[in-house]
Coordinates of C-alpha atoms in Angstrom, one line a residue:
M259 CA 236.3 109.1 52.0
T260 CA 236.8 105.4 51.1
T261 CA 234.2 103.3 49.5
T262 CA 234.3 99.5 49.3
L263 CA 232.1 97.1 47.3
G264 CA 231.8 93.5 48.6
I265 CA 230.6 90.8 46.3
S266 CA 229.5 87.2 46.8
A267 CA 228.7 85.2 43.7
F268 CA 228.8 82.1 41.5
F269 CA 227.8 79.5 44.1
H270 CA 224.5 80.4 45.7
D271 CA 222.7 83.4 47.2
S272 CA 224.8 86.0 45.4
A273 CA 224.8 89.5 47.0
A274 CA 226.5 92.9 47.1
C275 CA 227.3 95.2 49.9
L276 CA 228.6 98.8 49.9
V277 CA 230.6 100.1 52.9
R278 CA 231.8 103.7 53.2
D279 CA 234.1 104.9 55.9
G280 CA 233.0 102.6 58.7
R281 CA 229.3 102.5 57.7
I282 CA 227.3 99.8 55.9
V283 CA 225.4 101.9 53.3
A284 CA 223.5 99.2 51.4
A285 CA 223.3 95.5 50.9
A286 CA 221.0 93.3 48.8
Q287 CA 220.7 89.8 47.4
E288 CA 220.5 89.3 43.6
E289 CA 217.5 87.0 43.9
R290 CA 215.2 89.8 45.0
F291 CA 215.8 91.6 41.6
S292 CA 216.2 88.6 39.3
R293 CA 213.3 86.7 41.0
I294 CA 215.4 83.6 40.8
K295 CA 215.5 82.0 44.2
H296 CA 219.0 81.6 45.6
D297 CA 220.3 83.2 42.4
A298 CA 224.0 82.3 42.0
G299 CA 224.8 84.6 39.1
F300 CA 226.9 87.8 39.1
P301 CA 224.9 90.2 41.3
E302 CA 224.6 93.0 38.7
S303 CA 221.2 94.3 39.9
A304 CA 222.3 94.2 43.5
I305 CA 225.5 96.0 42.7
R306 CA 223.6 98.6 40.7
Y307 CA 221.2 99.2 43.6
C308 CA 224.1 99.6 46.1
L309 CA 225.8 102.1 43.8
D310 CA 222.5 104.0 43.2
A311 CA 221.8 104.1 46.9
A312 CA 225.2 105.9 47.4
K313 CA 224.9 107.9 44.2
L314 CA 228.1 106.4 42.8
S315 CA 229.3 104.6 39.7
P316 CA 231.9 101.8 39.5
G317 CA 234.5 104.5 38.7
D318 CA 233.9 106.1 42.1
L319 CA 234.8 102.9 44.1
D320 CA 238.1 102.7 45.9
H321 CA 238.0 98.9 46.5
V322 CA 236.2 95.9 45.2
V323 CA 236.5 92.6 47.2
F324 CA 235.3 89.1 46.5
Y325 CA 234.3 86.8 49.4
E326 CA 236.7 84.0 48.8
K327 CA 240.0 83.0 47.2
P328 CA 239.2 81.2 43.9
I329 CA 242.7 79.7 43.4
R330 CA 242.7 78.1 46.8
K331 CA 239.2 76.7 46.1
F332 CA 240.3 75.4 42.7
D333 CA 243.3 73.7 44.5
R334 CA 240.8 71.9 46.8
L335 CA 238.7 70.8 43.9
M336 CA 241.6 69.5 41.9
E337 CA 243.1 67.7 44.9
S338 CA 239.8 66.0 45.6
F339 CA 239.3 65.0 42.0
L340 CA 242.7 63.5 41.7
A341 CA 242.4 61.6 45.1
T342 CA 239.2 59.9 43.9
A343 CA 239.9 59.4 40.2
P344 CA 238.6 57.8 38.1
R345 CA 235.4 57.7 40.2
S346 CA 235.3 61.5 40.2
L347 CA 235.4 61.9 36.4
R348 CA 231.8 62.9 36.1
P349 CA 231.8 65.7 38.7
F350 CA 235.2 66.8 37.3
T351 CA 233.9 67.2 33.8
T352 CA 230.7 68.9 35.1
A353 CA 232.7 71.5 37.2
M354 CA 235.5 72.3 34.9
P355 CA 233.7 74.3 32.2
S356 CA 232.6 77.0 34.6
W357 CA 236.0 77.3 36.1
I358 CA 237.8 77.5 32.7
K359 CA 235.2 79.9 31.4
G360 CA 235.3 82.4 34.3
K361 CA 236.0 81.3 37.8
L362 CA 239.7 80.5 37.3
N363 CA 240.4 84.0 36.1
L364 CA 237.9 85.7 38.4
R365 CA 239.7 88.9 38.5
K366 CA 239.2 89.4 34.8
T367 CA 235.6 88.2 35.0
L368 CA 234.7 90.6 37.8
R369 CA 236.2 93.6 36.0
R370 CA 234.3 92.7 32.8
R371 CA 231.0 92.3 34.6
L372 CA 231.5 95.5 36.6
D373 CA 232.1 97.4 33.3
Q374 CA 228.6 96.3 32.3
V375 CA 227.2 98.1 35.4
A376 CA 229.0 101.3 34.5
G377 CA 226.1 103.2 32.8
D378 CA 228.1 106.4 32.7
G379 CA 231.2 104.7 31.2
R380 CA 233.2 105.3 34.3
R381 CA 234.7 101.9 34.8
Y382 CA 236.4 100.5 38.0
V383 CA 240.2 100.7 37.6
G384 CA 241.2 100.1 41.2
K385 CA 242.5 96.9 42.9
M386 CA 240.5 93.7 43.1
H387 CA 240.8 92.0 46.5
F388 CA 240.1 88.4 47.4
V389 CA 239.6 87.4 51.0
D390 CA 239.4 84.0 52.8
H391 CA 235.8 82.7 52.8
H392 CA 235.6 81.9 56.5
L393 CA 237.3 85.2 57.4
A394 CA 234.6 87.0 55.5
H395 CA 232.0 85.0 57.4
A396 CA 233.8 85.8 60.7
A397 CA 233.9 89.5 59.9
S398 CA 230.2 89.6 59.1
A399 CA 229.5 88.4 62.6
A400 CA 232.3 89.7 64.8
W401 CA 232.3 93.3 63.4
T402 CA 228.5 93.7 63.6
C403 CA 228.4 92.3 67.1
P404 CA 227.3 94.6 69.9
W405 CA 230.0 93.1 72.1
P406 CA 233.4 93.7 70.5
N407 CA 235.3 91.1 72.6
A408 CA 234.0 87.8 71.4
A409 CA 234.8 84.3 70.5
V410 CA 234.1 83.5 66.8
L411 CA 232.6 80.3 65.3
V412 CA 232.2 79.8 61.6
C413 CA 230.5 76.6 60.3
D414 CA 229.3 75.9 56.8
A415 CA 229.6 73.4 54.0
V416 CA 233.0 74.4 52.9
G417 CA 234.9 77.6 52.0
E418 CA 238.3 77.1 50.2
W419 CA 239.3 74.2 52.5
A420 CA 237.8 75.1 55.9
T421 CA 234.5 73.8 57.1
T422 CA 234.6 74.9 60.7
S423 CA 236.7 77.7 62.1
L424 CA 237.3 78.8 65.7
G425 CA 238.8 82.1 66.8
W426 CA 238.4 85.4 68.5
S427 CA 237.9 89.1 67.8
D428 CA 238.8 92.1 70.0
G429 CA 236.9 94.5 67.9
Q430 CA 240.0 95.6 66.1
Q431 CA 241.2 92.3 64.6
I432 CA 240.0 88.7 64.0
Q433 CA 242.1 85.6 64.4
L434 CA 240.9 82.2 63.3
T435 CA 243.1 79.8 65.3
H436 CA 241.6 76.4 64.8
Q437 CA 240.0 74.8 61.7
L438 CA 238.3 71.6 60.5
R439 CA 238.9 70.9 56.8
Y440 CA 237.1 69.4 53.9
P441 CA 235.7 66.8 53.5
H442 CA 234.8 66.7 57.2
S443 CA 232.0 69.1 57.2
L444 CA 228.9 69.6 59.5
G445 CA 227.2 71.6 56.8
L446 CA 227.7 68.8 54.2
L447 CA 226.6 66.2 56.7
Y448 CA 223.3 68.1 57.3
S449 CA 222.9 68.6 53.5
A450 CA 223.4 64.9 53.0
F451 CA 220.3 64.2 55.1
T452 CA 218.5 67.1 53.4
Y453 CA 219.1 65.3 50.1
F454 CA 218.2 61.8 51.4
C455 CA 214.9 63.2 52.8
G456 CA 214.0 64.6 49.4
F457 CA 214.7 68.3 49.8
T458 CA 217.0 70.4 47.7
V459 CA 220.6 70.9 48.9
N460 CA 221.5 74.6 49.8
S461 CA 217.8 75.6 50.1
G462 CA 215.9 72.8 51.8
E463 CA 217.9 72.5 55.0
Y464 CA 215.4 74.7 56.8
K465 CA 212.7 72.3 55.8
L466 CA 214.6 69.4 57.4
M467 CA 214.9 71.5 60.6
G468 CA 211.2 72.1 60.6
L469 CA 210.4 68.4 59.9
A470 CA 212.6 67.4 62.8
A471 CA 210.1 68.6 65.4
Y472 CA 207.7 65.9 64.3
G473 CA 210.0 63.0 64.8
T474 CA 212.1 61.3 67.5
P475 CA 216.0 61.0 67.2
K476 CA 216.0 57.2 67.0
Y477 CA 218.8 57.1 64.5
A478 CA 221.2 59.5 66.3
Q479 CA 223.3 56.8 67.7
A480 CA 223.6 55.0 64.4
I481 CA 224.7 58.3 62.7
E482 CA 227.4 58.9 65.3
S483 CA 228.6 55.3 65.4
E484 CA 228.7 54.5 61.7
L485 CA 228.8 57.8 59.7
L486 CA 231.2 59.8 61.7
N487 CA 233.5 59.8 64.7
V488 CA 233.0 62.8 67.0
A489 CA 235.6 63.9 69.6
S490 CA 234.8 65.6 72.9
D491 CA 235.9 69.0 71.5
G492 CA 233.3 68.8 68.7
S493 CA 235.8 67.9 66.0
F494 CA 234.9 64.9 63.9
R495 CA 235.7 62.9 60.8
L496 CA 233.1 61.8 58.3
N497 CA 233.4 58.2 57.1
Q498 CA 233.7 58.8 53.4
E499 CA 232.5 55.3 52.5
F500 CA 229.0 56.5 53.1
F501 CA 229.0 59.8 51.2
G502 CA 229.2 60.7 47.5
F503 CA 229.9 64.4 47.5
V504 CA 233.6 64.0 46.9
E505 CA 233.5 61.6 44.0
S506 CA 230.0 61.9 42.5
L507 CA 227.1 64.3 41.9
K508 CA 225.1 62.8 44.8
M509 CA 225.4 63.6 48.5
T510 CA 225.0 60.0 49.6
N511 CA 225.6 56.5 48.2
Q512 CA 224.2 53.0 48.6
R513 CA 226.1 52.2 51.8
F514 CA 224.5 55.3 53.4
A515 CA 221.0 53.9 52.3
D516 CA 221.9 50.5 53.7
V517 CA 222.5 52.0 57.2
F518 CA 218.8 53.0 57.3
D519 CA 217.5 50.2 55.1
Q520 CA 215.8 52.9 52.9
T521 CA 216.3 54.6 49.6
P522 CA 216.5 58.4 49.1
R523 CA 213.1 60.0 49.0
R524 CA 212.0 61.6 45.7
A525 CA 210.5 65.1 46.0
D526 CA 207.1 63.8 44.9
E527 CA 207.0 60.9 47.4
P528 CA 205.1 61.2 50.7
I529 CA 207.0 62.0 53.9
T530 CA 206.8 59.2 56.4
D531 CA 207.6 58.6 60.0
F532 CA 211.0 57.4 58.9
H533 CA 211.8 60.8 57.4
R534 CA 210.5 62.6 60.4
D535 CA 212.7 60.5 62.7
L536 CA 215.7 60.8 60.4
A537 CA 215.3 64.6 60.4
A538 CA 215.1 64.6 64.2
S539 CA 218.2 62.4 64.5
I540 CA 220.5 64.6 62.3
Q541 CA 219.1 67.7 64.0
K542 CA 220.1 66.3 67.4
V543 CA 223.5 65.2 66.2
T544 CA 224.1 68.7 64.7
E545 CA 223.1 70.4 67.9
D546 CA 225.3 68.1 70.0
I547 CA 228.3 68.7 67.8
L548 CA 227.9 72.5 67.9
L549 CA 227.5 72.4 71.7
R550 CA 230.7 70.5 72.1
T551 CA 232.5 72.8 69.6
A552 CA 231.2 76.0 71.4
N553 CA 232.2 74.7 74.8
H554 CA 235.6 73.9 73.5
L555 CA 235.9 77.3 71.9
H556 CA 235.1 78.9 75.3
R557 CA 238.0 77.0 76.8
L558 CA 240.3 78.2 74.0
H559 CA 239.0 81.8 74.0
A560 CA 237.0 82.7 77.0
A561 CA 234.7 85.6 76.4
D562 CA 231.2 86.7 77.4
A563 CA 230.0 86.8 73.8
L564 CA 230.0 84.2 70.9
C565 CA 229.6 85.3 67.3
I566 CA 228.5 82.6 64.9
A567 CA 228.3 82.7 61.1
G568 CA 228.3 80.4 58.1
G569 CA 225.2 78.5 56.7
V570 CA 224.9 76.3 59.8
A571 CA 224.3 79.5 61.8
L572 CA 220.8 79.5 60.2
N573 CA 219.9 76.5 62.3
G574 CA 217.8 78.4 64.9
K575 CA 217.1 75.3 67.0
A576 CA 220.9 74.8 67.5
N577 CA 221.3 78.5 68.2
G578 CA 218.7 78.3 70.9
R579 CA 220.6 75.6 72.7
L580 CA 223.9 77.4 72.3
L581 CA 222.3 80.4 74.0
V582 CA 221.4 78.5 77.2
E583 CA 223.8 75.5 77.3
T584 CA 227.2 77.1 76.9
P585 CA 229.2 79.4 79.2
F586 CA 228.7 82.3 76.8
Q587 CA 226.3 85.0 78.1
H588 CA 225.6 86.5 74.7
L589 CA 225.2 85.0 71.2
H590 CA 225.3 87.1 68.1
V591 CA 224.1 85.8 64.7
P592 CA 224.2 88.3 61.8
P593 CA 221.0 88.7 59.8
A594 CA 222.6 87.0 56.8
P595 CA 225.0 84.4 58.2
G596 CA 225.2 82.4 54.9
D597 CA 226.9 83.1 51.6
A598 CA 225.0 86.4 51.0
G599 CA 226.5 87.8 54.2
G600 CA 229.9 87.0 52.9
A601 CA 229.6 90.1 50.7
V602 CA 229.2 92.1 53.9
G603 CA 232.1 90.5 55.7
A604 CA 234.4 90.9 52.7
A605 CA 233.6 94.6 52.4
L606 CA 234.2 95.1 56.1
L607 CA 237.6 93.4 56.0
I608 CA 238.9 95.9 53.5
D609 CA 237.2 98.9 55.0
R610 CA 238.5 98.0 58.5
A611 CA 242.1 97.7 57.0
V612 CA 241.7 101.2 55.6
L613 CA 240.2 102.6 58.8
D614 CA 243.0 101.0 60.8
D615 CA 245.5 103.0 58.8
A616 CA 243.5 106.1 59.3
A617 CA 243.2 105.5 63.0
V618 CA 246.9 106.2 63.3
E619 CA 246.0 109.8 62.4
G620 CA 243.3 109.8 65.1
Q621 CA 240.2 108.4 63.3
A622 CA 238.3 106.1 65.7
V623 CA 237.4 102.6 64.6
S624 CA 234.1 101.1 66.0
Q625 CA 231.8 98.2 65.4
Y626 CA 229.7 98.3 62.3
S627 CA 225.9 98.6 62.8
M628 CA 223.6 96.4 60.7
Q629 CA 220.8 98.8 61.7
N630 CA 217.8 96.5 61.6
A631 CA 219.2 94.6 58.5
C632 CA 217.0 97.0 56.4
L633 CA 219.7 97.9 53.9
G634 CA 217.7 97.3 50.6
P635 CA 215.6 99.4 48.3
V636 CA 212.9 101.6 49.7
Y637 CA 209.8 102.9 47.8
D638 CA 208.2 106.0 49.2
S639 CA 204.4 106.5 49.1
Q640 CA 204.6 108.4 45.8
Q641 CA 206.8 105.9 44.0
S642 CA 204.6 103.0 45.2
S643 CA 201.4 104.7 44.0
Q644 CA 202.9 105.3 40.6
E645 CA 204.0 101.7 40.2
L646 CA 200.6 100.5 41.3
R647 CA 198.7 102.8 38.9
Q648 CA 200.9 101.7 36.0
I649 CA 199.8 98.1 36.5
G650 CA 196.1 99.0 37.0
A651 CA 195.8 98.2 40.7
N652 CA 193.1 99.7 42.8
F653 CA 194.0 100.9 46.3
R654 CA 193.2 103.4 49.0
S655 CA 195.8 105.7 50.5
L656 CA 195.6 106.3 54.3
T657 CA 197.4 108.1 57.0
D658 CA 199.7 106.1 59.3
E659 CA 197.1 106.3 62.1
A660 CA 194.1 105.3 60.0
L661 CA 196.1 102.5 58.3
I662 CA 197.3 101.0 61.6
D663 CA 193.7 101.1 63.0
E664 CA 192.2 99.4 60.0
V665 CA 194.9 96.8 59.6
A666 CA 194.8 95.9 63.3
R667 CA 191.0 95.4 63.0
R668 CA 191.3 93.3 59.9
L669 CA 194.0 91.1 61.6
A670 CA 191.8 90.7 64.7
D671 CA 188.9 89.6 62.4
G672 CA 191.2 86.9 61.0
Q673 CA 192.4 88.4 57.8
V674 CA 195.8 87.7 56.4
V675 CA 197.7 90.8 55.4
G676 CA 200.7 91.4 53.1
W677 CA 202.9 94.1 54.5
M678 CA 205.5 96.0 52.5
D679 CA 206.8 99.0 54.3
G680 CA 210.2 100.8 54.3
P681 CA 213.6 99.5 53.1
M682 CA 213.9 95.8 52.2
E683 CA 215.6 93.4 54.7
F684 CA 219.0 91.8 54.0
G685 CA 219.2 88.1 54.6
P686 CA 216.7 85.2 54.3
R687 CA 214.3 86.4 57.0
A688 CA 211.5 89.0 56.7
V689 CA 211.5 91.1 59.9
G690 CA 208.5 93.4 59.1
R691 CA 209.5 95.2 55.9
R692 CA 208.5 92.5 53.4
S693 CA 206.2 90.3 55.6
I694 CA 202.9 88.5 55.6
L695 CA 201.1 89.1 59.0
A696 CA 198.3 87.2 60.6
D697 CA 196.4 86.7 64.0
P698 CA 198.3 83.9 65.9
R699 CA 195.3 83.1 68.1
G700 CA 193.4 80.8 65.6
D701 CA 194.0 77.0 65.6
D702 CA 193.5 76.9 61.8
V703 CA 195.8 79.8 61.0
R704 CA 198.9 77.7 60.4
D705 CA 197.1 75.3 58.0
R706 CA 195.4 78.1 56.1
M707 CA 198.7 80.0 55.6
N708 CA 200.6 76.9 54.5
Q709 CA 197.9 75.7 52.1
A710 CA 196.3 78.9 50.7
I711 CA 198.8 81.6 51.3
K712 CA 202.3 80.2 51.0
F713 CA 201.5 77.0 49.1
R714 CA 204.1 75.0 51.0
E715 CA 204.5 71.8 53.1
P716 CA 202.0 71.5 56.0
F717 CA 204.8 70.8 58.6
R718 CA 206.4 74.2 58.1
P719 CA 206.2 76.4 61.2
F720 CA 205.5 80.2 61.5
A721 CA 207.4 82.7 63.6
P722 CA 206.0 85.3 66.0
V723 CA 207.0 88.9 66.0
V724 CA 206.5 90.0 69.6
L725 CA 206.9 93.3 71.5
A726 CA 210.3 93.1 73.0
E727 CA 209.2 94.2 76.5
R728 CA 206.7 91.3 76.6
V729 CA 208.8 88.4 75.3
T730 CA 209.7 86.9 78.7
K731 CA 206.0 86.4 79.5
Y732 CA 205.5 84.0 76.5
F733 CA 208.9 82.4 75.9
Q734 CA 211.5 80.8 78.0
V735 CA 214.2 83.4 77.6
S736 CA 216.2 85.8 79.9
G737 CA 215.2 89.4 80.4
D738 CA 218.0 90.7 78.1
F739 CA 217.0 88.3 75.2
E740 CA 217.1 89.9 71.8
S741 CA 216.3 88.3 68.5
P742 CA 215.6 91.0 65.9
W743 CA 216.4 88.7 63.0
M744 CA 214.6 85.5 64.1
S745 CA 217.9 83.7 64.9
F746 CA 216.8 81.6 67.8
I747 CA 214.2 78.9 68.3
V748 CA 213.2 78.8 72.0
P749 CA 210.6 76.9 74.2
V750 CA 207.3 78.6 74.7
K751 CA 205.7 79.2 78.1
A752 CA 202.1 78.2 79.0
A753 CA 201.1 81.9 78.4
A754 CA 201.8 81.4 74.7
E755 CA 198.9 79.1 74.4
I756 CA 196.9 82.2 73.5
A757 CA 198.8 82.1 70.1
P758 CA 198.8 78.4 68.9
A759 CA 199.6 79.4 65.4
I760 CA 203.2 80.2 66.3
I761 CA 203.9 77.1 68.4
H762 CA 205.8 74.3 66.6
A763 CA 205.2 70.6 67.1
D764 CA 207.9 70.4 69.7
G765 CA 206.7 73.4 71.8
T766 CA 209.1 75.9 70.4
A767 CA 209.0 79.1 68.3
R768 CA 211.4 81.0 66.2
V769 CA 211.0 84.4 67.9
Q770 CA 211.5 87.9 66.5
T771 CA 211.6 90.6 69.1
L772 CA 210.6 94.1 68.1
T773 CA 211.4 97.4 69.7
R774 CA 209.9 100.8 68.8
D775 CA 213.2 102.0 67.4
Q776 CA 213.6 99.1 65.1
N777 CA 210.3 99.5 63.2
P778 CA 207.9 102.2 64.7
K779 CA 205.1 101.5 62.2
L780 CA 205.0 97.7 62.8
Y781 CA 205.5 98.3 66.6
H782 CA 202.4 100.5 66.7
L783 CA 200.4 98.0 64.7
I784 CA 201.2 95.2 67.2
Q785 CA 200.4 97.6 70.0
Q786 CA 197.0 98.4 68.5
F787 CA 196.4 94.7 67.9
D788 CA 197.3 94.0 71.5
R789 CA 194.7 96.6 72.7
M790 CA 192.0 94.9 70.6
T791 CA 192.9 91.3 71.5
G792 CA 195.2 91.1 74.5
C793 CA 197.8 89.4 72.3
P794 CA 201.1 91.4 71.8
M795 CA 202.4 89.4 68.9
L796 CA 201.5 88.5 65.3
V797 CA 202.4 85.7 62.9
N798 CA 205.2 87.0 60.7
T799 CA 206.3 85.1 57.7
S800 CA 208.1 86.3 54.5
F801 CA 206.2 88.0 51.8
N802 CA 206.5 85.3 49.1
V803 CA 205.1 82.0 48.0
K804 CA 206.8 78.6 47.7
D805 CA 209.9 78.6 45.4
E806 CA 209.9 82.4 45.0
P807 CA 212.2 85.0 46.5
I808 CA 210.8 87.5 49.0
V809 CA 209.2 90.5 47.2
A810 CA 211.3 93.6 46.5
S811 CA 209.1 96.1 44.7
P812 CA 205.5 97.2 44.8
V813 CA 204.9 95.3 41.6
D814 CA 206.4 92.1 43.1
A815 CA 204.2 92.6 46.2
Y816 CA 201.0 93.1 44.1
R817 CA 201.7 90.0 41.9
C818 CA 202.3 87.9 45.0
F819 CA 199.2 89.2 46.7
Q820 CA 197.1 88.4 43.6
K821 CA 198.3 84.8 43.3
S822 CA 198.0 84.0 47.0
G823 CA 195.1 83.7 49.4
M824 CA 195.9 86.9 51.3
D825 CA 192.9 89.0 52.1
C826 CA 194.5 92.4 51.8
C827 CA 197.9 94.0 51.2
V828 CA 199.6 97.1 52.5
I829 CA 202.3 98.8 50.3
Q830 CA 203.6 101.8 52.2
N831 CA 200.4 103.7 53.0
H832 CA 198.3 102.1 50.3
L833 CA 195.7 99.4 51.1
L834 CA 194.6 96.8 48.5
D835 CA 191.6 94.6 49.2
K836 CA 190.8 91.3 47.4
R837 CA 187.1 92.2 47.7
E838 CA 187.6 95.2 45.5
S839 CA 188.5 94.9 41.8
C840 CA 192.3 95.3 41.7

């Protein structure tokens, strides 16, 4: 038996993943435990959870692997600093302390931090592995893909040097054959516009994507003609005269602002038509580049399936177009395509290498299953009731059948319900384990949820979770369409007008499909809601409020419920109601 721990840390969205003999046992992001959104620190709590889930200590591990190669990354940083000196003095002096303190000798840092996790004193004494960042991304997608023979596309801000990688996987190995290198980065380009529109880099990109639906791409031509040069194969070069990320602590500079005759928006300033149109413009440019890249990739490595990972793979609107406008018949996006998923990919790379050796002796090697991305902590009914009693919460405990009947009725009456049930999801999306649910039929549902429930920007859309067998009636997708992790934004059909709360300004929705096997309890709830209302879907958004991570524990869920405008909350089989003293 071989056990491998994968770690991503020290940049953003730190996470840990435990793999044992070809099976993903556990995975979680540190932010869920620390309650610091996009926590970049060492994922001590996530590692402890993974070990506890497998009843192990660090001393039981066979391999520990980090999701990138720090020396190669340091080489890129130094080369960039030297090439732009003395203008880059400020970012150089800002970055160097963290490298000198721990990142440069990451092997030692990781061992020291792992020792702190070893509650029984059994420290990890095995080998520490470091894998290529884009290869870790590629493995997280290609080796969790239902179709083993696939083309592979990795696109993010930057790994060590690579920003876009193209390649293939046959289910046994991964080869990345073509790369675009820093500073020419689609992820950094999108983040530059995220910054210019007043949102936070590495967390506000999804806000920019949501805002894009309200604008027109009137600046797309200016972006392509002045800021970058795009080739027919999707490769491009950024004109560094307009960007500041190489030589300063800002994404853009004055020349960038001069192109649009505007200054960067501050977070407290109003969003105008200019920002809406700029968001629509960079969204279109991003989609067009990805389409060219994917079509070129198909010419290089013809396959039925395309696997895509890296932070740019979280752009559901682009994914929706890739699904229908490329020769690929299938598109697989893992539930955590960003840096958190790098922990999964890193662990899979080492585990696969071990299994390949074992296969010589007859052990089969197969694709890894992400289950339903539900790889985090689970609290049973007894544990949940104990935690709730300790904090003085009042609740009623119901059978599954009674709970589903009552919650479906409450939803049909317009109540908004917090829903915590089963193991926590891995990745940035709540798919029915740590969710807030609502009736999608009301015209005012979206505004109420943004203002009183989530406390977030009014332009933010909400996703539907729909019974998988009914998805083609409401959305413009093929009969074999699957989107269990909300990876695709697709056009709605006229039939979806019964659910206006899930339709975005551009007539699209980020769809989650749900089968009985994926989540029986939620599936039965939607079935019961459908019987009452004739609508086989619910609004499904993550169980959190603005600037907080998704809840992990019953205590997290209770606190979030209390501070928000939710009407009631389900924690396993326990029902909490705002109208009662709790």
